[in-house]
Amino acid sequence: MIKQHILALRIGVAPLALLASPALAQTTPAAPPATSPTTATTTDEADDQANAADEIVVTGTLFTRTDTETPSPVTTVTAENLEQRGISTVQEGLQQLASNNGPALTNSFTANGAFAGGASAVSLRGLSTNSTLVLFDGLRTSYYPLADDGTRNFVDLNTIPDDIVSQVEVLRDGASSLYGADAIAGVVNVITKREYQGVGGRAEAGISERGDAATQRLSLTVGHGDLLDDGFNAYVSGFYYRSESLKAKDRPFPYNSDDLRTLSGPDGTPGPNNTLSGIDASGAFNGLSTAANFLVRPYNATNTAAQGRFQNLGACSTGSFTQLTAAQLATTATAPQQVCNVDFTNEYGVITPQIERFGGSARATFTFGVDSEAYGEVNFQQSTSSYTGFPSVFYGTAPTGVLFPQFSTASSAANRAAGSFPLTLPIYVCANGVGSANGLNTGCNATNGRLNPNNPFAAQGQLARLIGRDLSSTTFNQTRSRVYRGAIGVRGSITPDVKYNVGLTASHTDLERRREGYVYIANLLTAVAQGTFNFVNPSQNTQTQNDFVRPTSIVNASSDLYQLQAVVTANLAELQGGPLQLGVGGTIFYEAVNAPSGNPDSFGPTQRYFSLNAFGTSGDRTVKAAFFELDAPILNILDINVGGRYDSYSSGQNYFSPKAGFKFQPIRALALRGTYSKGFRIPSFGESNALPTTGYVTNNSSLFNDTFLRQYNCTVATFSTCPTYIRSGSYGLTTLASPDLQPEKSRSFTGGILFEPIRNLSFAVDYYNIKKTGAITAPSSAPALLAYYTGQPIPAGFTVTADAPDVNNPGATPRVGFVASQLINSDTIKTSGIDGSINLRHDFGDVKFSSFLDASYILRLETTFPNGTTERYDGTLGNFNLTAGTGTPKFRATWLNSVEIDKVQINATVNYIDGYNLSAQDQGTDYKDGGLNPGYSPTGDNIPEYVTVDLGFRFKATDRFTFYTTVLNLFDNLPPIDVVTYGAHLYNPVQGGNGILGRYFKAGVSVGF
């Protein structure tokens, strides 16, 4: 048998886990024990390991075993692993899994417009967050009430109670018939400590070399009783964690600026000036695609453009006025004399939100009879994530015809052609608001009203078009989740050959979303019509005036999960290789989500906020399932395992998902293994019953073809020279849920080899291949965009809504405002790759050395559409519909090395994540053609790999005190510059991770009594 060196190899680390108690790694053995007093105060490790030699349960199987190598590959992350690497939370550790790739959801994305802000989720195999099943001690838990990208339900990793976690088992095998057929990409099983004795605690603080992004962590755990000697154990644990927000201005160029003129591509192509001055890299003024502060333009009585330039209202509350040159003024007849030059990223940009978490846990375990055990556990955790955002807009990105239907009528065609904007300041205002808020001045006049004090052209009888932001007032976003979780259960033996395990769990998530500073459209129009808001100098408005126009939005959402599960296993006969075992089980669980929209338009298009996410959904269902597993070690060298699961949903879907595997070990040093399984995932609540959700995608050359670009004397190759009108801005990608969606189905197989040529040196390599059919997705918007811009009929299934005409290009085809499409079952998604690990341990006398490498390589990730075309994403920024432009790097690895001498331990970790090409076939480019590169990417079409090194030092001063310090990102290597990814400013938040913090120091002490 291949010898595994596994830390804390215990019987029943989490006996309340019905399907996987103390799950232990096959391919990724845990690192050597850290010198942590809190670990020393738990049950004696030597006794536990002796017991574990007789009885081990591994994630992915029902049975106790005498070895740890099952047909399915499993990765184990222990608390000691995280301590060695200087990682403070389990959430952060899971984000750094080699098998986590593609559309993962990081905490930093909260501050960059994530639909599920305030949460974190992993994406095994690059198959999105809803293809990974997250369990707590083998049982399900409630979803985060918000959905990733408005469609995908997932479990928030921030709700993991860090200080009572013994280890996390990651089943890297598609579709587990034991835990749920929806585990298409794999299972993450969080296992809590079975018992704890004594008093242990930790105090830790961290700060970057630049003096920011500080963190603090405090924890205390108290336990009493020995299960072996006393027959019981009980412990309570509490913790507090805080991570300060990091501003973009606190990092060097270009991460801190929108002015990219000094950034250039290999051929010298300069970047644009994306500050709100409207001055491009060449120094020309190309118009106010996004206006700073407030600017007005005169309109005549029929609301068509009058002669005259834009004018500034008030001073620049942020930034400074820039006087335009004569050449710049000549570029457009409506250019203002001077513009407010504001670098939004530098002034308001946030890299990471402020995070505050605290909570408590309690657990009691009792033994009775010969080998029976009962337990009860409760957890509470509150997690708050907040950040200040950009100033609120006083105009929206929604096109005129959508937001204000009166501008869609034939009689207003001239207004639209003239670039009419729905928010105009009328000439006269009336206290009762008789005057039309859209500026048409149909009810309020000199007789019943007064000249509008906020319209500088009122005395000349002209309306004023209003654009811009109140730069003195920023927005504020906060999510606060409270998670309540409880579990009780009992396990034992009916006879020496028949065992049972029964458990019940309940969890509830309460989420409060608070948004401040966003403009409520109806109130804004009322203020405009009545002249009750000072647009000339917004700082003069009272708090009451501001609160009326920008009322605070507080929305509460919740989710629930209740589950009862029972398992019985039996030894049926004795085969040559061991006992023939049969396990059967059943479960019933109820899950529900109630997430009202924070910005519904059910009362009309004006009864909503500008720019707030409109996601909302609700639903509930009951699932009944029966499952079985048969393990047959028919020979000493061959073990055959088969299983299956039948799921029945109250929403009408039913499915049987089989699974089979083998392990062949011809010699002690070599084992071969493999699995085959099928999976089934019904549509999530967000996919089948959600309000329309809109995300914004930046315009780029791949959205246009030569016919369109030739109108502006530029090509795909010279896209960076196209007018700002063409290459700036974004369009809304609106996703519509569908109650008619069918379940996704999957087929998965793995094959691997385990090799231990000499004692204490082992290798593992596993190949995986997953295929999903009927994948639920939004269709690529590229065909609709190309059809619109070239004047062709819009393809079936799409709705394209034009934006308002550009004021500086009134005769040009308006940019796309929105592309809407309904979710469909259409695609076949395939992913394949190789996981590998190397584990080495050797003692050089008093010096103990260990080295562990964990790596994952994606061979291919692609989607095939019903028409037969295939898009490939591995090694590129695709799939945008899944990854928010964070892409799918092909290779990821972590290499941990540890040297222990007496009471001192030194740990060094190398983190590697591959580079990728600036292309994405779902955005209209060819595979790895660099088609998304705007020309000023410093590294050309390819973003390089990203490597960081962490160094840790631990000193066990006494049996009760251990001091430690860690330097993360030792060489202060900031992430590669990525000018396309929009999940963060100029770097990839998944590839870059916490590397954007730069060199980071942590120090702490752990105590145990």
Coordinates of N, CA and C in Angstrom, one line a residue, residues 518-603:
Y518 N -27.3 57.1 -4.0 CA -27.7 56.8 -5.4 C -29.0 57.7 -5.6
V519 N -29.1 58.2 -6.8 CA -30.1 59.1 -7.2 C -31.4 58.3 -7.6
Y520 N -32.5 58.7 -6.9 CA -33.8 58.0 -7.2 C -34.5 58.9 -8.3
I521 N -34.8 58.3 -9.4 CA -35.1 59.0 -10.6 C -36.4 59.9 -10.4
A522 N -37.4 59.3 -9.8 CA -38.7 60.1 -9.7 C -38.5 61.3 -8.8
N523 N -37.7 61.1 -7.7 CA -37.5 62.3 -6.8 C -36.6 63.3 -7.5
L524 N -35.7 62.9 -8.3 CA -34.8 63.8 -9.1 C -35.7 64.6 -10.0
L525 N -36.6 64.0 -10.7 CA -37.4 64.7 -11.7 C -38.4 65.7 -11.0
T526 N -38.8 65.3 -9.8 CA -39.6 66.2 -9.0 C -38.8 67.5 -8.6
A527 N -37.6 67.2 -8.1 CA -36.7 68.3 -7.7 C -36.4 69.2 -8.9
V528 N -36.2 68.7 -10.1 CA -36.0 69.5 -11.3 C -37.2 70.3 -11.6
A529 N -38.4 69.7 -11.6 CA -39.6 70.4 -12.0 C -39.9 71.5 -11.0
Q530 N -39.6 71.3 -9.7 CA -40.0 72.3 -8.7 C -38.8 73.3 -8.4
G531 N -37.6 73.0 -9.0 CA -36.5 73.9 -8.7 C -36.0 73.8 -7.3
T532 N -36.1 72.6 -6.6 CA -35.8 72.5 -5.2 C -34.4 71.9 -5.0
F533 N -33.6 71.7 -6.0 CA -32.3 71.2 -5.9 C -31.3 72.1 -6.6
N534 N -30.2 72.5 -5.9 CA -29.3 73.4 -6.4 C -28.2 72.6 -7.3
F535 N -28.4 72.7 -8.6 CA -27.4 72.1 -9.5 C -26.2 73.0 -9.7
V536 N -26.4 74.3 -9.5 CA -25.2 75.2 -9.8 C -24.1 74.9 -8.8
N537 N -24.5 74.7 -7.5 CA -23.5 74.5 -6.5 C -24.1 73.4 -5.5
P538 N -24.0 72.1 -5.9 CA -24.6 71.1 -5.1 C -24.2 71.1 -3.6
S539 N -23.1 71.7 -3.3 CA -22.7 71.7 -1.9 C -23.6 72.5 -1.0
Q540 N -24.4 73.4 -1.7 CA -25.3 74.3 -0.9 C -26.6 73.6 -0.6
N541 N -26.8 72.4 -1.1 CA -28.0 71.7 -0.7 C -28.0 71.2 0.7
T542 N -29.2 71.3 1.3 CA -29.3 70.8 2.7 C -29.3 69.3 2.7
Q543 N -29.2 68.7 3.9 CA -29.2 67.3 4.1 C -30.6 66.8 3.7
T544 N -31.6 67.5 3.9 CA -33.0 67.1 3.5 C -33.1 67.1 2.0
Q545 N -32.6 68.1 1.3 CA -32.6 68.1 -0.1 C -31.8 66.9 -0.7
N546 N -30.7 66.6 -0.1 CA -29.9 65.5 -0.6 C -30.6 64.2 -0.4
D547 N -31.2 64.0 0.8 CA -31.8 62.8 1.2 C -33.0 62.6 0.3
F548 N -33.7 63.6 -0.1 CA -34.9 63.5 -1.0 C -34.4 62.9 -2.4
V549 N -33.4 63.5 -2.9 CA -32.9 63.1 -4.3 C -32.2 61.8 -4.2
R550 N -31.5 61.6 -3.1 CA -30.7 60.3 -2.9 C -31.1 59.6 -1.7
P551 N -32.3 59.0 -1.6 CA -32.7 58.3 -0.4 C -31.9 57.0 -0.2
T552 N -31.7 56.7 1.0 CA -31.0 55.4 1.4 C -31.9 54.2 1.0
S553 N -31.3 53.3 0.4 CA -31.9 52.0 0.0 C -31.5 50.9 0.9
I554 N -32.4 50.3 1.7 CA -32.1 49.1 2.5 C -33.0 48.0 2.1
V555 N -32.4 46.9 1.7 CA -33.2 45.7 1.2 C -32.7 44.5 2.0
N556 N -33.6 43.8 2.5 CA -33.3 42.5 3.2 C -33.6 41.3 2.4
A557 N -32.7 40.4 2.4 CA -32.9 39.1 1.7 C -32.5 38.0 2.6
S558 N -33.0 36.8 2.3 CA -32.7 35.6 3.2 C -32.7 34.3 2.3
S559 N -32.1 33.3 3.0 CA -32.1 32.0 2.4 C -32.1 31.0 3.5
D560 N -32.6 29.8 3.2 CA -32.8 28.7 4.2 C -32.5 27.4 3.7
L561 N -32.0 26.5 4.6 CA -31.7 25.1 4.2 C -32.0 24.3 5.4
Y562 N -32.8 23.2 5.2 CA -33.1 22.2 6.3 C -32.9 20.9 5.6
Q563 N -32.1 20.0 6.3 CA -31.8 18.7 5.8 C -31.8 17.6 6.8
L564 N -32.4 16.5 6.5 CA -32.3 15.3 7.3 C -31.7 14.2 6.4
Q565 N -30.7 13.5 7.0 CA -30.0 12.5 6.2 C -29.7 11.3 7.1
A566 N -29.7 10.1 6.5 CA -29.4 8.9 7.2 C -28.7 7.9 6.3
V567 N -27.7 7.2 6.9 CA -26.9 6.3 6.1 C -26.7 5.0 7.0
V568 N -26.8 3.9 6.3 CA -26.5 2.6 6.9 C -25.5 1.9 6.0
T569 N -24.4 1.4 6.6 CA -23.4 0.6 5.9 C -23.3 -0.8 6.5
A570 N -23.0 -1.8 5.7 CA -22.8 -3.1 6.2 C -21.7 -3.9 5.4
N571 N -21.1 -4.8 6.2 CA -20.1 -5.7 5.6 C -20.9 -6.9 5.2
L572 N -20.9 -7.2 3.9 CA -21.8 -8.3 3.4 C -21.0 -9.6 3.3
A573 N -19.7 -9.5 3.0 CA -18.9 -10.8 2.8 C -17.5 -10.4 2.9
E574 N -16.6 -11.4 3.0 CA -15.2 -11.1 3.0 C -14.6 -11.6 1.6
L575 N -14.0 -10.6 0.9 CA -13.4 -10.9 -0.4 C -11.9 -11.0 -0.2
Q576 N -11.2 -11.3 -1.3 CA -9.8 -11.5 -1.2 C -9.1 -10.3 -0.7
G577 N -9.6 -9.1 -1.2 CA -8.9 -7.8 -0.9 C -9.5 -7.2 0.4
G578 N -10.5 -7.7 1.0 CA -11.2 -7.1 2.2 C -12.7 -7.3 2.1
P579 N -13.4 -6.6 3.0 CA -14.8 -6.8 3.1 C -15.6 -6.2 1.9
L580 N -16.6 -6.9 1.5 CA -17.5 -6.4 0.5 C -18.5 -5.5 1.3
Q581 N -18.6 -4.2 1.0 CA -19.4 -3.3 1.8 C -20.5 -2.7 0.9
L582 N -21.6 -2.5 1.5 CA -22.8 -1.9 0.9 C -23.3 -0.8 1.8
G583 N -23.5 0.4 1.2 CA -24.0 1.5 2.0 C -25.2 2.0 1.3
V584 N -26.3 2.3 2.0 CA -27.5 2.9 1.5 C -27.8 4.1 2.4
G585 N -28.4 5.1 1.7 CA -28.8 6.3 2.5 C -29.9 7.0 1.8
G586 N -30.5 7.9 2.6 CA -31.6 8.8 2.1 C -31.5 10.1 2.7
T587 N -32.0 11.1 2.0 CA -31.9 12.5 2.5 C -33.1 13.2 1.9
I588 N -33.6 14.2 2.7 CA -34.6 15.1 2.3 C -34.2 16.5 2.7
F589 N -34.2 17.5 1.8 CA -33.8 18.8 2.2 C -34.7 19.8 1.5
Y590 N -34.9 20.9 2.2 CA -35.7 22.1 1.7 C -34.7 23.2 1.6
E591 N -34.8 23.9 0.5 CA -34.0 25.1 0.3 C -34.9 26.2 -0.3
A592 N -34.6 27.4 0.1 CA -35.4 28.6 -0.3 C -34.5 29.8 -0.3
V593 N -34.9 30.7 -1.3 CA -34.2 32.0 -1.4 C -35.3 33.1 -1.5
N594 N -35.2 34.2 -0.8 CA -36.1 35.3 -0.9 C -35.2 36.6 -1.0
A595 N -35.0 37.0 -2.2 CA -34.1 38.2 -2.4 C -34.9 39.2 -3.2
P596 N -35.6 40.1 -2.6 CA -36.3 41.2 -3.3 C -35.3 42.1 -4.0
S597 N -35.7 42.6 -5.2 CA -34.9 43.5 -5.9 C -34.6 44.8 -5.2
G598 N -33.4 45.3 -5.2 CA -33.1 46.6 -4.6 C -33.4 47.7 -5.5
N599 N -33.8 47.4 -6.7 CA -34.1 48.5 -7.7 C -35.1 48.0 -8.7
P600 N -36.3 47.7 -8.3 CA -37.3 47.2 -9.3 C -37.9 48.3 -10.1
D601 N -38.4 47.9 -11.3 CA -39.1 48.9 -12.1 C -40.6 48.5 -12.3
S602 N -41.1 47.8 -11.4 CA -42.5 47.3 -11.5 C -43.5 48.4 -11.4
F603 N -43.1 49.6 -10.9 CA -44.0 50.7 -10.8 C -43.7 51.8 -11.8

